[in-house]
mmCIF file of C-alpha atoms and ligand atoms in Angstrom:
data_model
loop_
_atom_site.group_PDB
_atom_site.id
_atom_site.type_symbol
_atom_site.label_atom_id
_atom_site.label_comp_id
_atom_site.label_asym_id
_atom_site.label_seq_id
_atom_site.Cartn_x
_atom_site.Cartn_y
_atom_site.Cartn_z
ATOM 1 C CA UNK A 1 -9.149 -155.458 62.240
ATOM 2 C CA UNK A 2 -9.268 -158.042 64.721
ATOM 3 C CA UNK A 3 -12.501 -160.301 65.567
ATOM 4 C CA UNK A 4 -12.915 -162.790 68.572
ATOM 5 C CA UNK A 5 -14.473 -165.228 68.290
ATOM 6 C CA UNK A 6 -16.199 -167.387 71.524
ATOM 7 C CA UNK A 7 -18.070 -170.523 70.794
ATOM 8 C CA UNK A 8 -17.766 -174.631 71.613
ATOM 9 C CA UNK A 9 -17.515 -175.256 68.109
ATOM 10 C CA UNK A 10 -13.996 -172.935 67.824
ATOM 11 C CA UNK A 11 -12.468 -175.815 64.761
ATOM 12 C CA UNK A 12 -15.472 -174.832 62.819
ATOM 13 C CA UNK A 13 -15.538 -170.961 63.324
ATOM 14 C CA UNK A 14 -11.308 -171.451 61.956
ATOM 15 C CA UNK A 15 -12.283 -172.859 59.105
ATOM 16 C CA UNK A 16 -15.215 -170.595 57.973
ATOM 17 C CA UNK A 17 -12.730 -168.186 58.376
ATOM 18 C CA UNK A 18 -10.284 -169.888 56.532
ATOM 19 C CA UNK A 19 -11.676 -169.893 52.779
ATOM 20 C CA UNK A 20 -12.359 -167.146 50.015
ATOM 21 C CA UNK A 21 -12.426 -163.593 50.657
ATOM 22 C CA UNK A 22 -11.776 -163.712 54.805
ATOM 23 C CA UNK A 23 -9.308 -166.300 54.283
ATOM 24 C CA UNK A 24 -7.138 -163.899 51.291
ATOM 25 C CA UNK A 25 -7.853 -160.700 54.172
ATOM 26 C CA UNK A 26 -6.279 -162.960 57.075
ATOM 27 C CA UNK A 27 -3.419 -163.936 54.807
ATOM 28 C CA UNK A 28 -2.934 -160.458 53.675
ATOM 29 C CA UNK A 29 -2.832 -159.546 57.720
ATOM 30 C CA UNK A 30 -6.468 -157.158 57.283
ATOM 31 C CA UNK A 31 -8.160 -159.278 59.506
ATOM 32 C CA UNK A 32 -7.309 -161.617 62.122
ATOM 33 C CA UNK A 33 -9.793 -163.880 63.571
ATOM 34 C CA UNK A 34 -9.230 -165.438 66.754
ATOM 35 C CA UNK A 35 -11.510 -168.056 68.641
ATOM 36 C CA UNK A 36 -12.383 -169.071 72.312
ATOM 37 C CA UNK A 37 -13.641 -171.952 73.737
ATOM 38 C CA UNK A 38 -15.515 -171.516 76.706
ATOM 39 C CA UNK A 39 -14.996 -175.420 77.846
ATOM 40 C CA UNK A 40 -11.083 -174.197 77.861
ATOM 41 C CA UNK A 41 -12.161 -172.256 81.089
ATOM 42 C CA UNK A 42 -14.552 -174.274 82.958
ATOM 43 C CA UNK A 43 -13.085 -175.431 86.820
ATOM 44 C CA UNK A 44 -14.669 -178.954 86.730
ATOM 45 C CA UNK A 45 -13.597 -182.203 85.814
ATOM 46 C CA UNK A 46 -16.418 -182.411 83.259
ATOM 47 C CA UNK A 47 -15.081 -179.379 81.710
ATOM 48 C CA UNK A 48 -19.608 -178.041 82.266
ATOM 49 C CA UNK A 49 -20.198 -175.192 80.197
ATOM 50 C CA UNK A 50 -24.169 -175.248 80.559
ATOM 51 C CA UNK A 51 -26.561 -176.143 83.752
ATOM 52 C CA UNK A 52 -30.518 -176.467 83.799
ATOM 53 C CA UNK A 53 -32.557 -173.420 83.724
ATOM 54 C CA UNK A 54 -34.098 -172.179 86.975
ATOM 55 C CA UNK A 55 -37.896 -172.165 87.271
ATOM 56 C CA UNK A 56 -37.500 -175.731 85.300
ATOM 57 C CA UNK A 57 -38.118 -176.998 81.536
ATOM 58 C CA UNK A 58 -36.845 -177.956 79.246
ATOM 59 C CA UNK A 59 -33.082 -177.126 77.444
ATOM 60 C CA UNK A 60 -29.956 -175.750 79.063
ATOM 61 C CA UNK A 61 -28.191 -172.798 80.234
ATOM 62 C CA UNK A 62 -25.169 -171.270 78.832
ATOM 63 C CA UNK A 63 -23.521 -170.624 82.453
ATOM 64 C CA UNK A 64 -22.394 -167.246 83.849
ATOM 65 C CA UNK A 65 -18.605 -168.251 85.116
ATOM 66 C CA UNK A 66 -16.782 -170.179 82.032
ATOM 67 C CA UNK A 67 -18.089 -167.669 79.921
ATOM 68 C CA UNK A 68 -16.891 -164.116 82.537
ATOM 69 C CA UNK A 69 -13.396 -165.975 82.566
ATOM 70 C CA UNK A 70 -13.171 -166.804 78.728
ATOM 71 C CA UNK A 71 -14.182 -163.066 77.974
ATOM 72 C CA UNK A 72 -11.606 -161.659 80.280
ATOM 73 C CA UNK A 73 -9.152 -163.726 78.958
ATOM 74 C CA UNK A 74 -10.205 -162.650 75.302
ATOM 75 C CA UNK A 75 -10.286 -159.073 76.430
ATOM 76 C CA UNK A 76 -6.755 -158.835 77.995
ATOM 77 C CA UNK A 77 -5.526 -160.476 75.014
ATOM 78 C CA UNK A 78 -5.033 -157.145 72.700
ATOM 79 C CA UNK A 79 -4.816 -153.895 73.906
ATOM 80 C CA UNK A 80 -7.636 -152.645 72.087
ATOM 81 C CA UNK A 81 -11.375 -151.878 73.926
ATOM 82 C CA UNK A 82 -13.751 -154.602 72.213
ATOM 83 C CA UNK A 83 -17.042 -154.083 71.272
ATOM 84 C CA UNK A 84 -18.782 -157.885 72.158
ATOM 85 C CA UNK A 85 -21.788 -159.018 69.971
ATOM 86 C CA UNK A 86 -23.733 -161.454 71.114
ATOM 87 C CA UNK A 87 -25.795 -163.102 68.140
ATOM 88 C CA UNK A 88 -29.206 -163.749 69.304
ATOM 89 C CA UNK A 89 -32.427 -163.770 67.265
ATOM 90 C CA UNK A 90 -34.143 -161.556 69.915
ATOM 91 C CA UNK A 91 -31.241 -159.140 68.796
ATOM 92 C CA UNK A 92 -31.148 -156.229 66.432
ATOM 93 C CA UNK A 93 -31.768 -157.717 62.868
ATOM 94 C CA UNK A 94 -28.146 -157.527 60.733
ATOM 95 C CA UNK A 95 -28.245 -154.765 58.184
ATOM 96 C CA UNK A 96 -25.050 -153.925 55.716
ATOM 97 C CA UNK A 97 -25.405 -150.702 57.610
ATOM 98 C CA UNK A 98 -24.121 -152.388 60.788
ATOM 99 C CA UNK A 99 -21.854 -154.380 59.061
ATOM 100 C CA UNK A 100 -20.355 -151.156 57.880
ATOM 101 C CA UNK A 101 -20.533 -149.708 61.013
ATOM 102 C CA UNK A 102 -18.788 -153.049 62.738
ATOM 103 C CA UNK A 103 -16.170 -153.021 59.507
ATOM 104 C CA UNK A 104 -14.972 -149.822 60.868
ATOM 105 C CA UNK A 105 -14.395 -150.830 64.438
ATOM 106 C CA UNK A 106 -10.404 -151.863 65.047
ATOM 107 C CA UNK A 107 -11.879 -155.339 67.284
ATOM 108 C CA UNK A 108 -15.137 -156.715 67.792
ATOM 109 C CA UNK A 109 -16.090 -160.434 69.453
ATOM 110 C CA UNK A 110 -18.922 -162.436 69.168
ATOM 111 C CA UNK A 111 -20.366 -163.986 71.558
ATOM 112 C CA UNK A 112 -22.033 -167.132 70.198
ATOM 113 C CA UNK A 113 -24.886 -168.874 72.246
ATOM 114 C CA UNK A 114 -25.717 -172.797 72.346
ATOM 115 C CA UNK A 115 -28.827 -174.455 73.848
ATOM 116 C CA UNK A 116 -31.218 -172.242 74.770
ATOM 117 C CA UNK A 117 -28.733 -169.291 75.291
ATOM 118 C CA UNK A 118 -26.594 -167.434 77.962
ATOM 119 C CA UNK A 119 -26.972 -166.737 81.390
ATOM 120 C CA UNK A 120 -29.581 -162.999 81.160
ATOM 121 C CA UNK A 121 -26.834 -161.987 83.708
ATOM 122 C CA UNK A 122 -23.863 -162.233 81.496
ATOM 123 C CA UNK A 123 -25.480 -160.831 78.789
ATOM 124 C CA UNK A 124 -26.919 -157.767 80.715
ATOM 125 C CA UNK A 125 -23.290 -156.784 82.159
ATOM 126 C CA UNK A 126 -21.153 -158.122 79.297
ATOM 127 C CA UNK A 127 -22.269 -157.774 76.142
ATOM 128 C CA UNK A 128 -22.721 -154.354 73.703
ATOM 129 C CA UNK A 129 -25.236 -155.387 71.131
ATOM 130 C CA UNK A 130 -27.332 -158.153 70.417
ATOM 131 C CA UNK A 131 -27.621 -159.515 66.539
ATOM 132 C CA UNK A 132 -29.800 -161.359 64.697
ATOM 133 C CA UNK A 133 -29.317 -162.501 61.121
ATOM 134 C CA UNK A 134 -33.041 -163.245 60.516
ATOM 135 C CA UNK A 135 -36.432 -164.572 62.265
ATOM 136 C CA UNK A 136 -35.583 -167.938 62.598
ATOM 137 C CA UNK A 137 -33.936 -169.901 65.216
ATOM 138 C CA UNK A 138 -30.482 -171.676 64.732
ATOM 139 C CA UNK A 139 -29.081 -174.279 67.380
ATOM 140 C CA UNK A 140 -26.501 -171.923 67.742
ATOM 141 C CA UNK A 141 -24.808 -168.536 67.218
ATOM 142 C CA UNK A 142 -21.773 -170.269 64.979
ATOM 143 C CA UNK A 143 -23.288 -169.828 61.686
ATOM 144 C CA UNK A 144 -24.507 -166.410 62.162
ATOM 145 C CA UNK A 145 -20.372 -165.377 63.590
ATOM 146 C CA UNK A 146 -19.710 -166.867 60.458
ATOM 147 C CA UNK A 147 -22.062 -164.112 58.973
ATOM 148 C CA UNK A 148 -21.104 -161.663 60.419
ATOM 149 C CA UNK A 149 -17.612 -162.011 59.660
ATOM 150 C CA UNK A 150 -17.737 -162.549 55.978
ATOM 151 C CA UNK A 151 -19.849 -159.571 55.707
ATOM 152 C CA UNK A 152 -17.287 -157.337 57.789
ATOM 153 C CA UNK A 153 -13.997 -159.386 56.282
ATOM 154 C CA UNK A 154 -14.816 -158.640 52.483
ATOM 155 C CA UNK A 155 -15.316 -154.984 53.857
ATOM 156 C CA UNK A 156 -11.797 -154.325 55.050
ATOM 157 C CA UNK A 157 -9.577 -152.786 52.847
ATOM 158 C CA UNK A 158 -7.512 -154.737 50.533
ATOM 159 C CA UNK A 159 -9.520 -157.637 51.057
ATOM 160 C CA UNK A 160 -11.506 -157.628 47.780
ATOM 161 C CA UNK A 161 -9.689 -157.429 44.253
ATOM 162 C CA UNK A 162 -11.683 -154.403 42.910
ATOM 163 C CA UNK A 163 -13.115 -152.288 45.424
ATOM 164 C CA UNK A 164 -15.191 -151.441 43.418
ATOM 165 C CA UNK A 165 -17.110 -154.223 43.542
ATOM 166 C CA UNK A 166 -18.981 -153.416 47.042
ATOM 167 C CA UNK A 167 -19.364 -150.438 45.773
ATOM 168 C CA UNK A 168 -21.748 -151.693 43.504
ATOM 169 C CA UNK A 169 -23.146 -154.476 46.037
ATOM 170 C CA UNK A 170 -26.854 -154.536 46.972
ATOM 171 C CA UNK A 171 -27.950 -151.960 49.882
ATOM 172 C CA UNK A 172 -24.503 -150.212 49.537
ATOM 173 C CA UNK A 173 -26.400 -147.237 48.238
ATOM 174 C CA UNK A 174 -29.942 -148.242 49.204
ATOM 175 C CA UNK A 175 -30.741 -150.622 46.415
ATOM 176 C CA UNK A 176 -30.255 -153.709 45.010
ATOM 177 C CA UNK A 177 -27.501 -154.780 42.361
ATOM 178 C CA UNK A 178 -28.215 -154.600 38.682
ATOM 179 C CA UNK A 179 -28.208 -158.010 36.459
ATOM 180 C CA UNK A 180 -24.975 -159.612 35.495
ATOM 181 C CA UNK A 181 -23.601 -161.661 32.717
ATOM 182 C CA UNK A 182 -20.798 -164.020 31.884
ATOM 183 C CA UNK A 183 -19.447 -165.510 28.726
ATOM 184 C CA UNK A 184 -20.813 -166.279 25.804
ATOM 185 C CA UNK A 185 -22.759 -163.235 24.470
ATOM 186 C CA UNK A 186 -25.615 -165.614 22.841
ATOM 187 C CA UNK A 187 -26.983 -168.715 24.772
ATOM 188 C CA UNK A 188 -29.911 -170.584 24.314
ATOM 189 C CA UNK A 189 -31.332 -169.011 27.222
ATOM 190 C CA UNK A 190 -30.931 -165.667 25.762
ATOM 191 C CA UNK A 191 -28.735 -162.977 24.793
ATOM 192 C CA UNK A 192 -26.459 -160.470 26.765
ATOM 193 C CA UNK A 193 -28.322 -156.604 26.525
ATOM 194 C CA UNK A 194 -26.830 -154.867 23.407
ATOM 195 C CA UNK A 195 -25.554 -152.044 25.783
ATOM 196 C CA UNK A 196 -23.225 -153.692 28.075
ATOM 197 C CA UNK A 197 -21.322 -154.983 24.681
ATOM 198 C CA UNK A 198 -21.121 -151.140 23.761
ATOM 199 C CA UNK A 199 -18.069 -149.932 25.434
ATOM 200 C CA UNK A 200 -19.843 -146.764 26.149
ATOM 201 C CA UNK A 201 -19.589 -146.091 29.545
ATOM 202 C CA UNK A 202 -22.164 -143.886 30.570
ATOM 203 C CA UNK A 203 -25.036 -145.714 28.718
ATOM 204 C CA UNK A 204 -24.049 -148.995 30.753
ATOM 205 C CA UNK A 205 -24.074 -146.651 33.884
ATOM 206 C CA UNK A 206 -27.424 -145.230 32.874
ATOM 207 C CA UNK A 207 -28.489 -149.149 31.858
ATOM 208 C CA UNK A 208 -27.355 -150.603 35.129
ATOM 209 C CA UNK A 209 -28.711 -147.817 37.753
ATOM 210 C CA UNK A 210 -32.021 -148.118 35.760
ATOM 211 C CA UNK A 211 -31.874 -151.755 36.587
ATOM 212 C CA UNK A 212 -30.728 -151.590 39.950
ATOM 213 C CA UNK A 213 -33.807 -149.281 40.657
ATOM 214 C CA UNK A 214 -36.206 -151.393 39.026
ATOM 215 C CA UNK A 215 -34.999 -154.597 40.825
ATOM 216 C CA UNK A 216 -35.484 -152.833 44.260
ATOM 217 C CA UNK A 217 -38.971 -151.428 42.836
ATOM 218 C CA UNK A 218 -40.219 -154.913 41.905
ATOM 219 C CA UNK A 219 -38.509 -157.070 44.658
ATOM 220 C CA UNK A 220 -38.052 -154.498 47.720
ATOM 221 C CA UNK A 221 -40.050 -151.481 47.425
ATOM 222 C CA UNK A 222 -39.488 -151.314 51.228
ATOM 223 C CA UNK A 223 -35.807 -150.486 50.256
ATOM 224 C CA UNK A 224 -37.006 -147.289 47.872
ATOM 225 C CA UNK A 225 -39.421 -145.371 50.072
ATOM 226 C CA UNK A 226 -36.611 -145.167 52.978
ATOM 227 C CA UNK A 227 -33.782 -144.034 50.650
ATOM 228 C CA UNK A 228 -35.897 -142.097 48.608
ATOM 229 C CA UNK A 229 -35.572 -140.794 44.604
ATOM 230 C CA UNK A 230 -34.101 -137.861 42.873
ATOM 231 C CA UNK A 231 -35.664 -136.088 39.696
ATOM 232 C CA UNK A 232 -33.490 -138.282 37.439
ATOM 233 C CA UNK A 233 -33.946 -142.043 39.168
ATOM 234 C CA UNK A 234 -37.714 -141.130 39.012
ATOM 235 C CA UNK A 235 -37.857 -140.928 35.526
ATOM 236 C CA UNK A 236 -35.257 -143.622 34.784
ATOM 237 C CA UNK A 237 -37.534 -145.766 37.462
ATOM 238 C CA UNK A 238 -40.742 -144.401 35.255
ATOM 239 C CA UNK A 239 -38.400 -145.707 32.175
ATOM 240 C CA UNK A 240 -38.173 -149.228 33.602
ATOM 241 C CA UNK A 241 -42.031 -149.349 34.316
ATOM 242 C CA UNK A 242 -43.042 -149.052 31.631
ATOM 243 C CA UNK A 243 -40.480 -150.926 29.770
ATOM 244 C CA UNK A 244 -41.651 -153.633 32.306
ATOM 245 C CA UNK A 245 -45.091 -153.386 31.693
ATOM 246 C CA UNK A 246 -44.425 -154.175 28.020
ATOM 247 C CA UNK A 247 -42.328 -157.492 28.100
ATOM 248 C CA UNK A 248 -42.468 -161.223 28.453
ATOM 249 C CA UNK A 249 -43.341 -162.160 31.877
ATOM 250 C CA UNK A 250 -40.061 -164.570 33.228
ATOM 251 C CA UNK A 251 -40.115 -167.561 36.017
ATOM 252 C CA UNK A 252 -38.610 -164.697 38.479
ATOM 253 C CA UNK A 253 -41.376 -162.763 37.899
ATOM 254 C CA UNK A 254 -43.816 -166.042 38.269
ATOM 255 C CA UNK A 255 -41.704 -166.451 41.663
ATOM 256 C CA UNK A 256 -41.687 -163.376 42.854
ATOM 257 C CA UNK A 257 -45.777 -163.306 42.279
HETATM 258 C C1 SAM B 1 -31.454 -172.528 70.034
HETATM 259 S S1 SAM B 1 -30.869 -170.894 70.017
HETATM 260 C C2 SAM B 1 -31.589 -170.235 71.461
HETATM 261 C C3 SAM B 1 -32.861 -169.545 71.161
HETATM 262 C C4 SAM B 1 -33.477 -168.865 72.366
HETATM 263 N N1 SAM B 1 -33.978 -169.822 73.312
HETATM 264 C C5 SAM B 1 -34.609 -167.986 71.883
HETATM 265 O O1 SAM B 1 -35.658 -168.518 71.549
HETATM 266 O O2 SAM B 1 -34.431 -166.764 71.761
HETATM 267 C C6 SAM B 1 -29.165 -171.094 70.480
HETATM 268 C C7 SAM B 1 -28.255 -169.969 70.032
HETATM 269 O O3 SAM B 1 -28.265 -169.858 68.632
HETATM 270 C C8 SAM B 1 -27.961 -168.521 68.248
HETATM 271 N N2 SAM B 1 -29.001 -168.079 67.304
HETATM 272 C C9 SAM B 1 -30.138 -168.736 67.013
HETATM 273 N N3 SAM B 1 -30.860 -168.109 66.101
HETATM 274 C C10 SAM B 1 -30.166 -167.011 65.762
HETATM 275 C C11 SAM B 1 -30.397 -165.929 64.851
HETATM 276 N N4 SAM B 1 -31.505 -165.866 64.132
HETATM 277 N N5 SAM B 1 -29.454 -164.958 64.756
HETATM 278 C C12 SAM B 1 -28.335 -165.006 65.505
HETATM 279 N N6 SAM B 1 -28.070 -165.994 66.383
HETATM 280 C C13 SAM B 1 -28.964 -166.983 66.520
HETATM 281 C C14 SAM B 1 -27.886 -167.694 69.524
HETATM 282 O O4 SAM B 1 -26.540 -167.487 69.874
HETATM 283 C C15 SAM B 1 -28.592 -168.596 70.544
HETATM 284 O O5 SAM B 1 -28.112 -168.389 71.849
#
C-alpha cells in the first residue's frame, strides 16, 4: 500500500513513519509512505502557502494554488487512482472500521490542514473524505496523518509478528480487548488468573471473551447494543455480572465512576 502524505511539517510526518510497526512494514516494502510539501510548489519568492481569510478575522488560509499543484504532482506520481483524506475535525470521526476500510485501499493521501484550514474550494473539488480523530482541535492535521497511518500500517499484511494479534484488538469484533499479563505470575499487586496458567485452551478462550464482553459492558455499553449478543455471550456477559457484582471494587472502577 502506498500513502501520501501533504503537510509543511513533511521531516516530521518521515519520522512518525519511521519507528515500530510502520517503520518494520516500510522496511519489509508493505507500505510506503511518501510526503509533500506544499511550500515546494508555491510561485513566490516567499515560498506563501497561506493568505488572510476573506470577510476578515482572525487566522490564515491554507491557499487554493500551492496546494492544486502539490496534489497533481502527488497524483501523477503512481499510477494508481488515490483516494485523498483530508483530516479535519468537522470530518467523519475515525473508526477501526474505516481504518479497515482505508487498509484495504492500494493508495490513499492525506491532506493535512494548518492555521485555520484549506481553501472550502479545494476541499469541495479535491478531496474524498474528511476525518476526524476526535472533538478537539489540533494546530494541525500532522498528528492525526500520523494516526491514521499507524492504524492502517499495523493493518497491512506482514506488518505485525502474529496476526493474530489484531485479531484480538479492541473493536475488531465489536468489543474491547480482554486483560493482559506479563511476567512474574505473583506480584505484590496481585496474582495472574489461575486459568490463563492452565494450558487449556478453550477455558482461556471462554475466560478472555467473558472478559472482553464485560470490559465493553462496564466501559462502552455503546459498543454492545450496536453489535449485539448471541445466546452464549449473554449468559457468559450474565456470568461476569454477577461475578462483578460480588468483588472488590478497584481504582479503575473508582475512575471509571
Ligand atoms: C487549527 S485546525 C483548524 C480548525 C478549523 N478552523 C475548525 O475549527 O474546524 C488546523 C488543522 O488541524 C487539523 N485538525 C485539527 N483538529 C483535528 C482533528 N480533531 N482531527 C483531524 N484533524 C484535525 C486539520 O487539518 C485542520 O485544518
Amino acid at each position: 500500500m502506498r500513502i501520501d502524505v501533504v503537510s509543511l511539517f513533511p521531516d516530521f510526518m518521515r519520522q512518525c513513519a519511521a519507528v515500530g510497526v510502520v517503520g518494520r512494514a516500510q522496511q519489509r516494502e508493505l507500505l510506503q509512505v511518501e510526503t509533500w510539501n506544499p511550500r515546494d510548489y508555491a510561485t513566490d519568492r516567499h515560498r506563501s502557502v497561506d493568505s488572510s481569510s476573506y470577510g476578515g478575522g482572525p487566522g490564515m488560509v491554507m491557499m487554493i494554488e500551492p496546494l492544486r499543484t502539490t496534489l497533481a504532482a502527488m497524483r501523477a506520481a503512481a499510477a494508481e487512482p488515490v483516494h485523498l483524506v483530508y483530516l479535519s475535525p468537522q470530518g467523519t470521526r475515525l473508526t477501526q472500521g474505516r481504518v479497515e476500510a482505508l487498509a484495504r485501499l492500494p493508495r490513499i493521501a492525506l491532506l493535512c490542514g494548518r492555521y485555520e484550514g484549506v481553501d472550502e474550494r479545494l476541499l469541495a473539488h479535491e478531496v474524498d473524505e474528511e476525518l476526524s480523530i476526535g472533538d478537539y482541535v489540533l494546530s494541525g492535521g500532522e498528528l492525526a496523518a500520523a494516526v491514521v497511518i499507524d492504524a492502517v500500517g499495523r493493518l497491512q499484511d506482514g506488518a505485525l509478528n502474529d496476526a493474530q494479534s489484531a485479531e484480538q484488538d479492541s473493536f475488531s469484533d465489536g468489543l474491547l480487548d480482554c486483560p493482559h499479563y506479563a511476567k512474574p505470575v505473583h506480584d505484590a499487586l496481585g496474582s495472574v488468573p489461575e486459568v490463563l496458567l492452565s494450558g487449556d485452551h478453550a477455558a482461556i478462550a471462554r475466560w478472555r471473551l467473558k472478559q472482553s464482553l464485560g470490559r465493553t459492558w462496564l466501559r462502552r455499553p455503546d459498543l454492545l447494543s450496536q453489535r449485539g449478543l448471541d445466546a452464549p455471550s449473554r449468559a457468559l456477559l450474565d456470568e461476569f455480572r454477577r461475578e462483578h457484582a460480588s468483588r472488590r471494587p478497584t481504582r479503575q472502577d473508582d475512575a471509571t465512576g
